[in-house]
Amino acid sequence: MPVLASKTNSSPAAAAEPRTLLEGGFPFAQVSSLAQRDRYCNDYTYAVHKWWARRPPAVIRALLLAAALPANTSAEDFWHAFSNSDEALHGLSVGDPFMGGATTLVEASRLGADVTGIDVDPLAVRVARVELSRLDREAFEVQAAELLESLRETHGKLFPGGEEAEPLHYFRLRETVCRECGELSLIYRNLWLARDRGLPGAVVREEGGIAFCPICDSVHHIDAERKLLECCGRRHPLGAGTFSRAGFRCPHCDTLAANEEIRVGQLPSRLIAVEETQEKGYRKLRAPTDADYEAIAEARRLAEPLPDLSNESIAEMDSGRPASYGFESVDDLFHPRQRVVLSTAFEWIRERDCKQGIRDALLLAVSNALGANNALCGYATDYGRLSALFSAVRAYSMPVLSVELNPLHASAGRGTLTATLRRVACSATPRVRRHTFDPQGGEAIAHRFTAQGSGRHTVRCQSADRPLPLERGKFDLVLTDPPYFDFIPYSDLSLLYRAWLAPETETEALGGAPIYPVGEDPAAEFASRLAGVFANVRLALKPRSPMIFTFHTPHQEAWDAVEKALCKARFGVHAVFPVWADGRGGSHGHAGNCEWDLVFVCRPRDTAGPVLDADLDTWFAELPGEEIEQSDRRNMELGIAMAQRLAA
């Protein structure tokens, strides 16, 4: 029987020693090593839809197991359970008030627990429901095939190709009129469209490189190492352009215009080239044809009567980036062909007579294609891949070379409807490839295990600082990841998806205001609202059961806010240790951001606990070869200091 279930009613005096492996000997160095290796492993459950802040599944699985194992559990027993157990949490109830992408719920369910998740974002709720449901793969694939067949029959003509070629990518550049000289010019960073430089994983091309002439728009197949392009009686430097971080510089009169002046998102775009896949042979880039222009005109005609996607403006969202580009609504973020095909897909699914679980999965698959089918998609020139929105940076970013994907392509492209439907279908596969730790060999090894959730699940859309509609003493443990003080506004980003998923023209509303540090006193506001969440968690926990949360920040005021929240909710800290958090993904990837989370194991302050034993030297000694940057050192120092002040 799990230790959590057996010790809930122990008296405080009887619990002075570490009660679980979380509070005595958690192998954070080995677990962090596994999480780093697992970045390159497929777990299809987490691929059903984009989410921006997933905790590493290996870390979450290990924390859940350690919370259910006694402190004297041997390394061999822990790693055996990590690799093989699917019933370690059977009979326990696990909660997460900041559910997000539902990693805690999925991993707890895989270990046999009943799970409850709460999130303010309805997109998170949709994602969690599909991740936690057992998908009927055969029924789903039948509906997915019929959807694709219907879309290709009605809209395949919008993507004209040859007998043995199918268009995959459409390359577009914006054009602007100089405010000084009145000349029309293209906006571009350089003249390259694609290059084959022999990089690992890149598309192999018959020609070394493809570039365009900035005067006549003609497409040229040249050597990838060339420096100049000769066309229209001139020699054009391939690496030069009219746009840089400073803005657009007119090639005719050298006038500089900043992004805010040209509002590039509102400028007309010009189709420069089309990339096609061949039935036999390499991909090729060609110049646009009359058929391409006719298809675009037809798409504009079909898109005119479509209703607006959202009544909510995006202009001021994500720190005002869309506004600086000239975008005001969700509709502005999509080309006419994308509006037509995606609108038809969503309408087809909503009108389909099928089970709700299949419908939810279909909607999520089409929604997941939105990130690769919008006007903010760029192109990795040297790799031959589309750069989806939010894939490289967790923000609305405007590429200079915009690429429109053919969402109906049958075989290529990671963001096509075929690809996103396939990912959801694969989520029904219970076998997962990850890594585990071999305590005898002292190293990480590849491992496959069955990951089929057996517990019941409940998810709700609401703010976690509102009274929770839960019975008191429901949870055996809570494991969560609160919003960070230096936050990314995920609710701003999710509007792109919520606008499409909502019925008719109404955007799916947030379940309340996200808990971010805002207002005249951001730290006080953050502390007050986080205290409300922690107080709700305390009521929902069984007596003396743990609340475990991860957090990182190099800022003292943020740690002060967390400390105030814990004090107000009357929680003490029984253990603290670091785990790797994949902090270099997306907009966390620059210097100064934290790569390591701190894990805090908290119990109500009337619960006696072990003497808190944590210091940087001990942690660093267990992390051989790890380079801990200054921001993480500061993060760890402040976190330890807070934990010591709150130690039970």
JSON list of C-alpha atoms in Angstrom, two decimals, residues 357-545:
[
{"chain": "A", "resi": 357, "resn": "GLY", "atom": "CA", "xyz": [-14.53, 11.48, -27.49]},
{"chain": "A", "resi": 358, "resn": "ILE", "atom": "CA", "xyz": [-13.84, 11.07, -31.22]},
{"chain": "A", "resi": 359, "resn": "ARG", "atom": "CA", "xyz": [-15.16, 14.57, -31.94]},
{"chain": "A", "resi": 360, "resn": "ASP", "atom": "CA", "xyz": [-12.97, 16.09, -29.21]},
{"chain": "A", "resi": 361, "resn": "ALA", "atom": "CA", "xyz": [-9.92, 14.32, -30.59]},
{"chain": "A", "resi": 362, "resn": "LEU", "atom": "CA", "xyz": [-10.66, 15.44, -34.16]},
{"chain": "A", "resi": 363, "resn": "LEU", "atom": "CA", "xyz": [-11.15, 19.06, -33.07]},
{"chain": "A", "resi": 364, "resn": "LEU", "atom": "CA", "xyz": [-7.88, 19.01, -31.16]},
{"chain": "A", "resi": 365, "resn": "ALA", "atom": "CA", "xyz": [-6.00, 17.52, -34.13]},
{"chain": "A", "resi": 366, "resn": "VAL", "atom": "CA", "xyz": [-7.23, 20.26, -36.47]},
{"chain": "A", "resi": 367, "resn": "SER", "atom": "CA", "xyz": [-6.55, 22.90, -33.80]},
{"chain": "A", "resi": 368, "resn": "ASN", "atom": "CA", "xyz": [-2.98, 21.65, -33.49]},
{"chain": "A", "resi": 369, "resn": "ALA", "atom": "CA", "xyz": [-2.49, 22.34, -37.21]},
{"chain": "A", "resi": 370, "resn": "LEU", "atom": "CA", "xyz": [-3.14, 26.07, -36.62]},
{"chain": "A", "resi": 371, "resn": "GLY", "atom": "CA", "xyz": [0.41, 26.67, -35.41]},
{"chain": "A", "resi": 372, "resn": "ALA", "atom": "CA", "xyz": [1.78, 25.62, -38.80]},
{"chain": "A", "resi": 373, "resn": "ASN", "atom": "CA", "xyz": [-0.97, 27.19, -40.91]},
{"chain": "A", "resi": 374, "resn": "ASN", "atom": "CA", "xyz": [-0.94, 30.94, -40.29]},
{"chain": "A", "resi": 375, "resn": "ALA", "atom": "CA", "xyz": [0.68, 34.09, -41.64]},
{"chain": "A", "resi": 376, "resn": "LEU", "atom": "CA", "xyz": [3.38, 34.10, -38.93]},
{"chain": "A", "resi": 377, "resn": "CYS", "atom": "CA", "xyz": [5.10, 30.90, -40.08]},
{"chain": "A", "resi": 378, "resn": "GLY", "atom": "CA", "xyz": [8.68, 31.21, -41.28]},
{"chain": "A", "resi": 379, "resn": "TYR", "atom": "CA", "xyz": [11.14, 28.84, -42.95]},
{"chain": "A", "resi": 380, "resn": "ALA", "atom": "CA", "xyz": [14.39, 27.23, -41.80]},
{"chain": "A", "resi": 381, "resn": "THR", "atom": "CA", "xyz": [16.29, 27.94, -45.01]},
{"chain": "A", "resi": 382, "resn": "ASP", "atom": "CA", "xyz": [19.18, 25.54, -44.38]},
{"chain": "A", "resi": 383, "resn": "TYR", "atom": "CA", "xyz": [16.95, 22.72, -43.14]},
{"chain": "A", "resi": 384, "resn": "GLY", "atom": "CA", "xyz": [14.02, 22.93, -45.53]},
{"chain": "A", "resi": 385, "resn": "ARG", "atom": "CA", "xyz": [11.42, 23.02, -42.79]},
{"chain": "A", "resi": 386, "resn": "LEU", "atom": "CA", "xyz": [8.58, 25.33, -41.96]},
{"chain": "A", "resi": 387, "resn": "SER", "atom": "CA", "xyz": [9.01, 27.18, -38.66]},
{"chain": "A", "resi": 388, "resn": "ALA", "atom": "CA", "xyz": [5.66, 26.99, -36.93]},
{"chain": "A", "resi": 389, "resn": "LEU", "atom": "CA", "xyz": [4.34, 29.79, -34.75]},
{"chain": "A", "resi": 390, "resn": "PHE", "atom": "CA", "xyz": [5.40, 29.35, -31.07]},
{"chain": "A", "resi": 391, "resn": "SER", "atom": "CA", "xyz": [7.87, 26.55, -31.98]},
{"chain": "A", "resi": 392, "resn": "ALA", "atom": "CA", "xyz": [11.07, 28.58, -31.63]},
{"chain": "A", "resi": 393, "resn": "VAL", "atom": "CA", "xyz": [9.81, 31.49, -29.49]},
{"chain": "A", "resi": 394, "resn": "ARG", "atom": "CA", "xyz": [6.87, 31.52, -27.09]},
{"chain": "A", "resi": 395, "resn": "ALA", "atom": "CA", "xyz": [5.51, 34.72, -28.56]},
{"chain": "A", "resi": 396, "resn": "TYR", "atom": "CA", "xyz": [3.84, 36.18, -31.64]},
{"chain": "A", "resi": 397, "resn": "SER", "atom": "CA", "xyz": [6.84, 36.74, -33.93]},
{"chain": "A", "resi": 398, "resn": "MET", "atom": "CA", "xyz": [6.71, 38.10, -37.47]},
{"chain": "A", "resi": 399, "resn": "PRO", "atom": "CA", "xyz": [8.98, 36.36, -40.01]},
{"chain": "A", "resi": 400, "resn": "VAL", "atom": "CA", "xyz": [10.21, 38.38, -42.97]},
{"chain": "A", "resi": 401, "resn": "LEU", "atom": "CA", "xyz": [9.95, 35.37, -45.29]},
{"chain": "A", "resi": 402, "resn": "SER", "atom": "CA", "xyz": [6.45, 34.03, -44.59]},
{"chain": "A", "resi": 403, "resn": "VAL", "atom": "CA", "xyz": [5.64, 30.48, -45.66]},
{"chain": "A", "resi": 404, "resn": "GLU", "atom": "CA", "xyz": [2.16, 29.13, -46.30]},
{"chain": "A", "resi": 405, "resn": "LEU", "atom": "CA", "xyz": [1.84, 25.38, -45.89]},
{"chain": "A", "resi": 406, "resn": "ASN", "atom": "CA", "xyz": [-0.47, 23.22, -47.99]},
{"chain": "A", "resi": 407, "resn": "PRO", "atom": "CA", "xyz": [-2.52, 21.71, -45.12]},
{"chain": "A", "resi": 408, "resn": "LEU", "atom": "CA", "xyz": [-3.89, 18.98, -47.42]},
{"chain": "A", "resi": 409, "resn": "HIS", "atom": "CA", "xyz": [-0.51, 17.59, -48.50]},
{"chain": "A", "resi": 410, "resn": "ALA", "atom": "CA", "xyz": [-0.68, 13.82, -48.18]},
{"chain": "A", "resi": 411, "resn": "SER", "atom": "CA", "xyz": [2.84, 12.89, -47.10]},
{"chain": "A", "resi": 412, "resn": "ALA", "atom": "CA", "xyz": [5.21, 15.77, -46.28]},
{"chain": "A", "resi": 413, "resn": "GLY", "atom": "CA", "xyz": [5.08, 18.62, -43.77]},
{"chain": "A", "resi": 414, "resn": "ARG", "atom": "CA", "xyz": [4.90, 18.27, -39.99]},
{"chain": "A", "resi": 415, "resn": "GLY", "atom": "CA", "xyz": [2.00, 20.71, -39.64]},
{"chain": "A", "resi": 416, "resn": "THR", "atom": "CA", "xyz": [-0.39, 19.29, -42.24]},
{"chain": "A", "resi": 417, "resn": "LEU", "atom": "CA", "xyz": [-3.76, 17.89, -41.24]},
{"chain": "A", "resi": 418, "resn": "THR", "atom": "CA", "xyz": [-2.52, 14.42, -42.16]},
{"chain": "A", "resi": 419, "resn": "ALA", "atom": "CA", "xyz": [0.36, 14.83, -39.69]},
{"chain": "A", "resi": 420, "resn": "THR", "atom": "CA", "xyz": [-1.66, 16.26, -36.80]},
{"chain": "A", "resi": 421, "resn": "LEU", "atom": "CA", "xyz": [-4.42, 13.65, -37.20]},
{"chain": "A", "resi": 422, "resn": "ARG", "atom": "CA", "xyz": [-1.77, 10.93, -37.20]},
{"chain": "A", "resi": 423, "resn": "ARG", "atom": "CA", "xyz": [-0.25, 12.27, -33.97]},
{"chain": "A", "resi": 424, "resn": "VAL", "atom": "CA", "xyz": [-3.58, 12.06, -32.18]},
{"chain": "A", "resi": 425, "resn": "ALA", "atom": "CA", "xyz": [-4.15, 8.54, -33.50]},
{"chain": "A", "resi": 426, "resn": "CYS", "atom": "CA", "xyz": [-0.72, 7.49, -32.21]},
{"chain": "A", "resi": 427, "resn": "SER", "atom": "CA", "xyz": [-1.62, 8.76, -28.72]},
{"chain": "A", "resi": 428, "resn": "ALA", "atom": "CA", "xyz": [-3.75, 5.62, -28.37]},
{"chain": "A", "resi": 429, "resn": "THR", "atom": "CA", "xyz": [-0.55, 3.53, -28.40]},
{"chain": "A", "resi": 430, "resn": "PRO", "atom": "CA", "xyz": [0.19, 2.53, -24.79]},
{"chain": "A", "resi": 431, "resn": "ARG", "atom": "CA", "xyz": [3.89, 1.81, -25.35]},
{"chain": "A", "resi": 432, "resn": "VAL", "atom": "CA", "xyz": [6.23, 4.72, -24.51]},
{"chain": "A", "resi": 433, "resn": "ARG", "atom": "CA", "xyz": [9.95, 4.98, -25.18]},
{"chain": "A", "resi": 434, "resn": "ARG", "atom": "CA", "xyz": [11.92, 6.86, -22.54]},
{"chain": "A", "resi": 435, "resn": "HIS", "atom": "CA", "xyz": [15.02, 6.39, -20.40]},
{"chain": "A", "resi": 436, "resn": "THR", "atom": "CA", "xyz": [15.45, 4.87, -16.98]},
{"chain": "A", "resi": 437, "resn": "PHE", "atom": "CA", "xyz": [18.40, 4.64, -14.63]},
{"chain": "A", "resi": 438, "resn": "ASP", "atom": "CA", "xyz": [20.40, 1.49, -14.01]},
{"chain": "A", "resi": 439, "resn": "PRO", "atom": "CA", "xyz": [21.62, 1.78, -10.39]},
{"chain": "A", "resi": 440, "resn": "GLN", "atom": "CA", "xyz": [24.05, -1.10, -10.84]},
{"chain": "A", "resi": 441, "resn": "GLY", "atom": "CA", "xyz": [25.62, 0.23, -14.02]},
{"chain": "A", "resi": 442, "resn": "GLY", "atom": "CA", "xyz": [25.30, 3.82, -12.84]},
{"chain": "A", "resi": 443, "resn": "GLU", "atom": "CA", "xyz": [23.98, 5.11, -16.17]},
{"chain": "A", "resi": 444, "resn": "ALA", "atom": "CA", "xyz": [20.85, 5.98, -18.07]},
{"chain": "A", "resi": 445, "resn": "ILE", "atom": "CA", "xyz": [19.50, 3.36, -20.45]},
{"chain": "A", "resi": 446, "resn": "ALA", "atom": "CA", "xyz": [16.74, 3.35, -23.07]},
{"chain": "A", "resi": 447, "resn": "HIS", "atom": "CA", "xyz": [13.54, 1.74, -21.88]},
{"chain": "A", "resi": 448, "resn": "ARG", "atom": "CA", "xyz": [10.01, 1.04, -23.13]},
{"chain": "A", "resi": 449, "resn": "PHE", "atom": "CA", "xyz": [7.03, 0.68, -20.83]},
{"chain": "A", "resi": 450, "resn": "THR", "atom": "CA", "xyz": [3.26, 0.47, -21.03]},
{"chain": "A", "resi": 451, "resn": "ALA", "atom": "CA", "xyz": [1.65, 3.80, -20.20]},
{"chain": "A", "resi": 452, "resn": "GLN", "atom": "CA", "xyz": [-2.09, 3.31, -20.10]},
{"chain": "A", "resi": 453, "resn": "GLY", "atom": "CA", "xyz": [-3.86, 5.36, -17.45]},
{"chain": "A", "resi": 454, "resn": "SER", "atom": "CA", "xyz": [-6.17, 3.33, -15.21]},
{"chain": "A", "resi": 455, "resn": "GLY", "atom": "CA", "xyz": [-7.52, 5.96, -12.81]},
{"chain": "A", "resi": 456, "resn": "ARG", "atom": "CA", "xyz": [-10.55, 8.22, -13.09]},
{"chain": "A", "resi": 457, "resn": "HIS", "atom": "CA", "xyz": [-10.08, 11.82, -14.16]},
{"chain": "A", "resi": 458, "resn": "THR", "atom": "CA", "xyz": [-11.85, 15.15, -13.71]},
{"chain": "A", "resi": 459, "resn": "VAL", "atom": "CA", "xyz": [-10.81, 18.47, -15.26]},
{"chain": "A", "resi": 460, "resn": "ARG", "atom": "CA", "xyz": [-12.41, 21.88, -14.76]},
{"chain": "A", "resi": 461, "resn": "CYS", "atom": "CA", "xyz": [-11.98, 25.35, -16.24]},
{"chain": "A", "resi": 462, "resn": "GLN", "atom": "CA", "xyz": [-11.71, 27.94, -13.48]},
{"chain": "A", "resi": 463, "resn": "SER", "atom": "CA", "xyz": [-9.20, 30.05, -11.61]},
{"chain": "A", "resi": 464, "resn": "ALA", "atom": "CA", "xyz": [-7.61, 28.08, -8.80]},
{"chain": "A", "resi": 465, "resn": "ASP", "atom": "CA", "xyz": [-7.94, 30.91, -6.27]},
{"chain": "A", "resi": 466, "resn": "ARG", "atom": "CA", "xyz": [-11.72, 30.70, -6.45]},
{"chain": "A", "resi": 467, "resn": "PRO", "atom": "CA", "xyz": [-13.41, 28.22, -4.08]},
{"chain": "A", "resi": 468, "resn": "LEU", "atom": "CA", "xyz": [-12.81, 24.76, -5.49]},
{"chain": "A", "resi": 469, "resn": "PRO", "atom": "CA", "xyz": [-15.92, 22.61, -6.09]},
{"chain": "A", "resi": 470, "resn": "LEU", "atom": "CA", "xyz": [-14.28, 19.70, -4.28]},
{"chain": "A", "resi": 471, "resn": "GLU", "atom": "CA", "xyz": [-14.97, 17.80, -1.12]},
{"chain": "A", "resi": 472, "resn": "ARG", "atom": "CA", "xyz": [-12.64, 18.60, 1.75]},
{"chain": "A", "resi": 473, "resn": "GLY", "atom": "CA", "xyz": [-9.84, 16.15, 2.32]},
{"chain": "A", "resi": 474, "resn": "LYS", "atom": "CA", "xyz": [-10.10, 14.69, -1.19]},
{"chain": "A", "resi": 475, "resn": "PHE", "atom": "CA", "xyz": [-6.44, 14.61, -2.26]},
{"chain": "A", "resi": 476, "resn": "ASP", "atom": "CA", "xyz": [-3.66, 12.37, -1.03]},
{"chain": "A", "resi": 477, "resn": "LEU", "atom": "CA", "xyz": [-1.20, 14.72, -2.68]},
{"chain": "A", "resi": 478, "resn": "VAL", "atom": "CA", "xyz": [-1.07, 17.78, -4.89]},
{"chain": "A", "resi": 479, "resn": "LEU", "atom": "CA", "xyz": [1.73, 18.26, -7.41]},
{"chain": "A", "resi": 480, "resn": "THR", "atom": "CA", "xyz": [1.67, 21.51, -9.35]},
{"chain": "A", "resi": 481, "resn": "ASP", "atom": "CA", "xyz": [3.64, 24.19, -11.18]},
{"chain": "A", "resi": 482, "resn": "PRO", "atom": "CA", "xyz": [2.34, 27.70, -10.36]},
{"chain": "A", "resi": 483, "resn": "PRO", "atom": "CA", "xyz": [2.77, 30.61, -12.78]},
{"chain": "A", "resi": 484, "resn": "TYR", "atom": "CA", "xyz": [6.17, 32.23, -12.48]},
{"chain": "A", "resi": 485, "resn": "PHE", "atom": "CA", "xyz": [6.67, 35.81, -11.41]},
{"chain": "A", "resi": 486, "resn": "ASP", "atom": "CA", "xyz": [8.53, 36.62, -14.65]},
{"chain": "A", "resi": 487, "resn": "PHE", "atom": "CA", "xyz": [5.73, 34.98, -16.58]},
{"chain": "A", "resi": 488, "resn": "ILE", "atom": "CA", "xyz": [4.89, 34.30, -20.22]},
{"chain": "A", "resi": 489, "resn": "PRO", "atom": "CA", "xyz": [1.23, 35.19, -20.95]},
{"chain": "A", "resi": 490, "resn": "TYR", "atom": "CA", "xyz": [0.06, 31.80, -22.20]},
{"chain": "A", "resi": 491, "resn": "SER", "atom": "CA", "xyz": [-3.56, 32.95, -22.19]},
{"chain": "A", "resi": 492, "resn": "ASP", "atom": "CA", "xyz": [-2.60, 35.54, -24.80]},
{"chain": "A", "resi": 493, "resn": "LEU", "atom": "CA", "xyz": [-1.02, 32.85, -26.97]},
{"chain": "A", "resi": 494, "resn": "SER", "atom": "CA", "xyz": [-3.84, 30.35, -26.57]},
{"chain": "A", "resi": 495, "resn": "LEU", "atom": "CA", "xyz": [-6.37, 32.79, -28.04]},
{"chain": "A", "resi": 496, "resn": "LEU", "atom": "CA", "xyz": [-5.14, 31.75, -31.50]},
{"chain": "A", "resi": 497, "resn": "TYR", "atom": "CA", "xyz": [-6.55, 28.27, -30.81]},
{"chain": "A", "resi": 498, "resn": "ARG", "atom": "CA", "xyz": [-9.49, 29.18, -28.59]},
{"chain": "A", "resi": 499, "resn": "ALA", "atom": "CA", "xyz": [-10.99, 31.41, -31.27]},
{"chain": "A", "resi": 500, "resn": "TRP", "atom": "CA", "xyz": [-11.22, 28.46, -33.66]},
{"chain": "A", "resi": 501, "resn": "LEU", "atom": "CA", "xyz": [-12.37, 25.91, -31.11]},
{"chain": "A", "resi": 502, "resn": "ALA", "atom": "CA", "xyz": [-15.22, 28.06, -29.87]},
{"chain": "A", "resi": 503, "resn": "PRO", "atom": "CA", "xyz": [-18.62, 27.47, -31.51]},
{"chain": "A", "resi": 504, "resn": "GLU", "atom": "CA", "xyz": [-19.73, 30.04, -34.08]},
{"chain": "A", "resi": 505, "resn": "THR", "atom": "CA", "xyz": [-18.13, 33.43, -33.36]},
{"chain": "A", "resi": 506, "resn": "GLU", "atom": "CA", "xyz": [-17.70, 33.40, -29.57]},
{"chain": "A", "resi": 507, "resn": "THR", "atom": "CA", "xyz": [-14.24, 32.90, -28.16]},
{"chain": "A", "resi": 508, "resn": "GLU", "atom": "CA", "xyz": [-14.00, 30.29, -25.43]},
{"chain": "A", "resi": 509, "resn": "ALA", "atom": "CA", "xyz": [-13.77, 32.44, -22.32]},
{"chain": "A", "resi": 510, "resn": "LEU", "atom": "CA", "xyz": [-11.08, 32.03, -19.72]},
{"chain": "A", "resi": 511, "resn": "GLY", "atom": "CA", "xyz": [-12.32, 30.61, -16.44]},
{"chain": "A", "resi": 512, "resn": "GLY", "atom": "CA", "xyz": [-11.15, 33.73, -14.63]},
{"chain": "A", "resi": 513, "resn": "ALA", "atom": "CA", "xyz": [-8.16, 36.05, -14.61]},
{"chain": "A", "resi": 514, "resn": "PRO", "atom": "CA", "xyz": [-4.81, 34.24, -14.84]},
{"chain": "A", "resi": 515, "resn": "ILE", "atom": "CA", "xyz": [-2.65, 34.57, -11.72]},
{"chain": "A", "resi": 516, "resn": "TYR", "atom": "CA", "xyz": [0.05, 36.92, -12.96]},
{"chain": "A", "resi": 517, "resn": "PRO", "atom": "CA", "xyz": [1.90, 39.72, -11.10]},
{"chain": "A", "resi": 518, "resn": "VAL", "atom": "CA", "xyz": [0.00, 42.76, -12.37]},
{"chain": "A", "resi": 519, "resn": "GLY", "atom": "CA", "xyz": [-1.41, 46.01, -11.03]},
{"chain": "A", "resi": 520, "resn": "GLU", "atom": "CA", "xyz": [0.14, 48.82, -9.00]},
{"chain": "A", "resi": 521, "resn": "ASP", "atom": "CA", "xyz": [1.87, 46.37, -6.64]},
{"chain": "A", "resi": 522, "resn": "PRO", "atom": "CA", "xyz": [2.55, 43.21, -8.71]},
{"chain": "A", "resi": 523, "resn": "ALA", "atom": "CA", "xyz": [4.33, 41.33, -5.92]},
{"chain": "A", "resi": 524, "resn": "ALA", "atom": "CA", "xyz": [1.51, 41.90, -3.42]},
{"chain": "A", "resi": 525, "resn": "GLU", "atom": "CA", "xyz": [-1.14, 40.93, -6.00]},
{"chain": "A", "resi": 526, "resn": "PHE", "atom": "CA", "xyz": [0.77, 37.78, -6.90]},
{"chain": "A", "resi": 527, "resn": "ALA", "atom": "CA", "xyz": [1.27, 36.81, -3.23]},
{"chain": "A", "resi": 528, "resn": "SER", "atom": "CA", "xyz": [-2.39, 37.39, -2.38]},
{"chain": "A", "resi": 529, "resn": "ARG", "atom": "CA", "xyz": [-3.78, 35.33, -5.25]},
{"chain": "A", "resi": 530, "resn": "LEU", "atom": "CA", "xyz": [-1.22, 32.53, -4.83]},
{"chain": "A", "resi": 531, "resn": "ALA", "atom": "CA", "xyz": [-2.12, 32.40, -1.13]},
{"chain": "A", "resi": 532, "resn": "GLY", "atom": "CA", "xyz": [-5.75, 31.87, -2.14]},
{"chain": "A", "resi": 533, "resn": "VAL", "atom": "CA", "xyz": [-4.74, 28.88, -4.25]},
{"chain": "A", "resi": 534, "resn": "PHE", "atom": "CA", "xyz": [-2.59, 27.38, -1.51]},
{"chain": "A", "resi": 535, "resn": "ALA", "atom": "CA", "xyz": [-5.41, 27.84, 1.00]},
{"chain": "A", "resi": 536, "resn": "ASN", "atom": "CA", "xyz": [-7.77, 25.98, -1.33]},
{"chain": "A", "resi": 537, "resn": "VAL", "atom": "CA", "xyz": [-5.21, 23.22, -1.72]},
{"chain": "A", "resi": 538, "resn": "ARG", "atom": "CA", "xyz": [-4.84, 22.89, 2.05]},
{"chain": "A", "resi": 539, "resn": "LEU", "atom": "CA", "xyz": [-8.60, 22.38, 2.39]},
{"chain": "A", "resi": 540, "resn": "ALA", "atom": "CA", "xyz": [-8.64, 19.86, -0.43]},
{"chain": "A", "resi": 541, "resn": "LEU", "atom": "CA", "xyz": [-5.75, 17.79, 0.99]},
{"chain": "A", "resi": 542, "resn": "LYS", "atom": "CA", "xyz": [-6.17, 15.00, 3.49]},
{"chain": "A", "resi": 543, "resn": "PRO", "atom": "CA", "xyz": [-4.72, 15.81, 6.92]},
{"chain": "A", "resi": 544, "resn": "ARG", "atom": "CA", "xyz": [-0.93, 16.31, 6.83]},
{"chain": "A", "resi": 545, "resn": "SER", "atom": "CA", "xyz": [-0.69, 15.23, 3.17]}
]
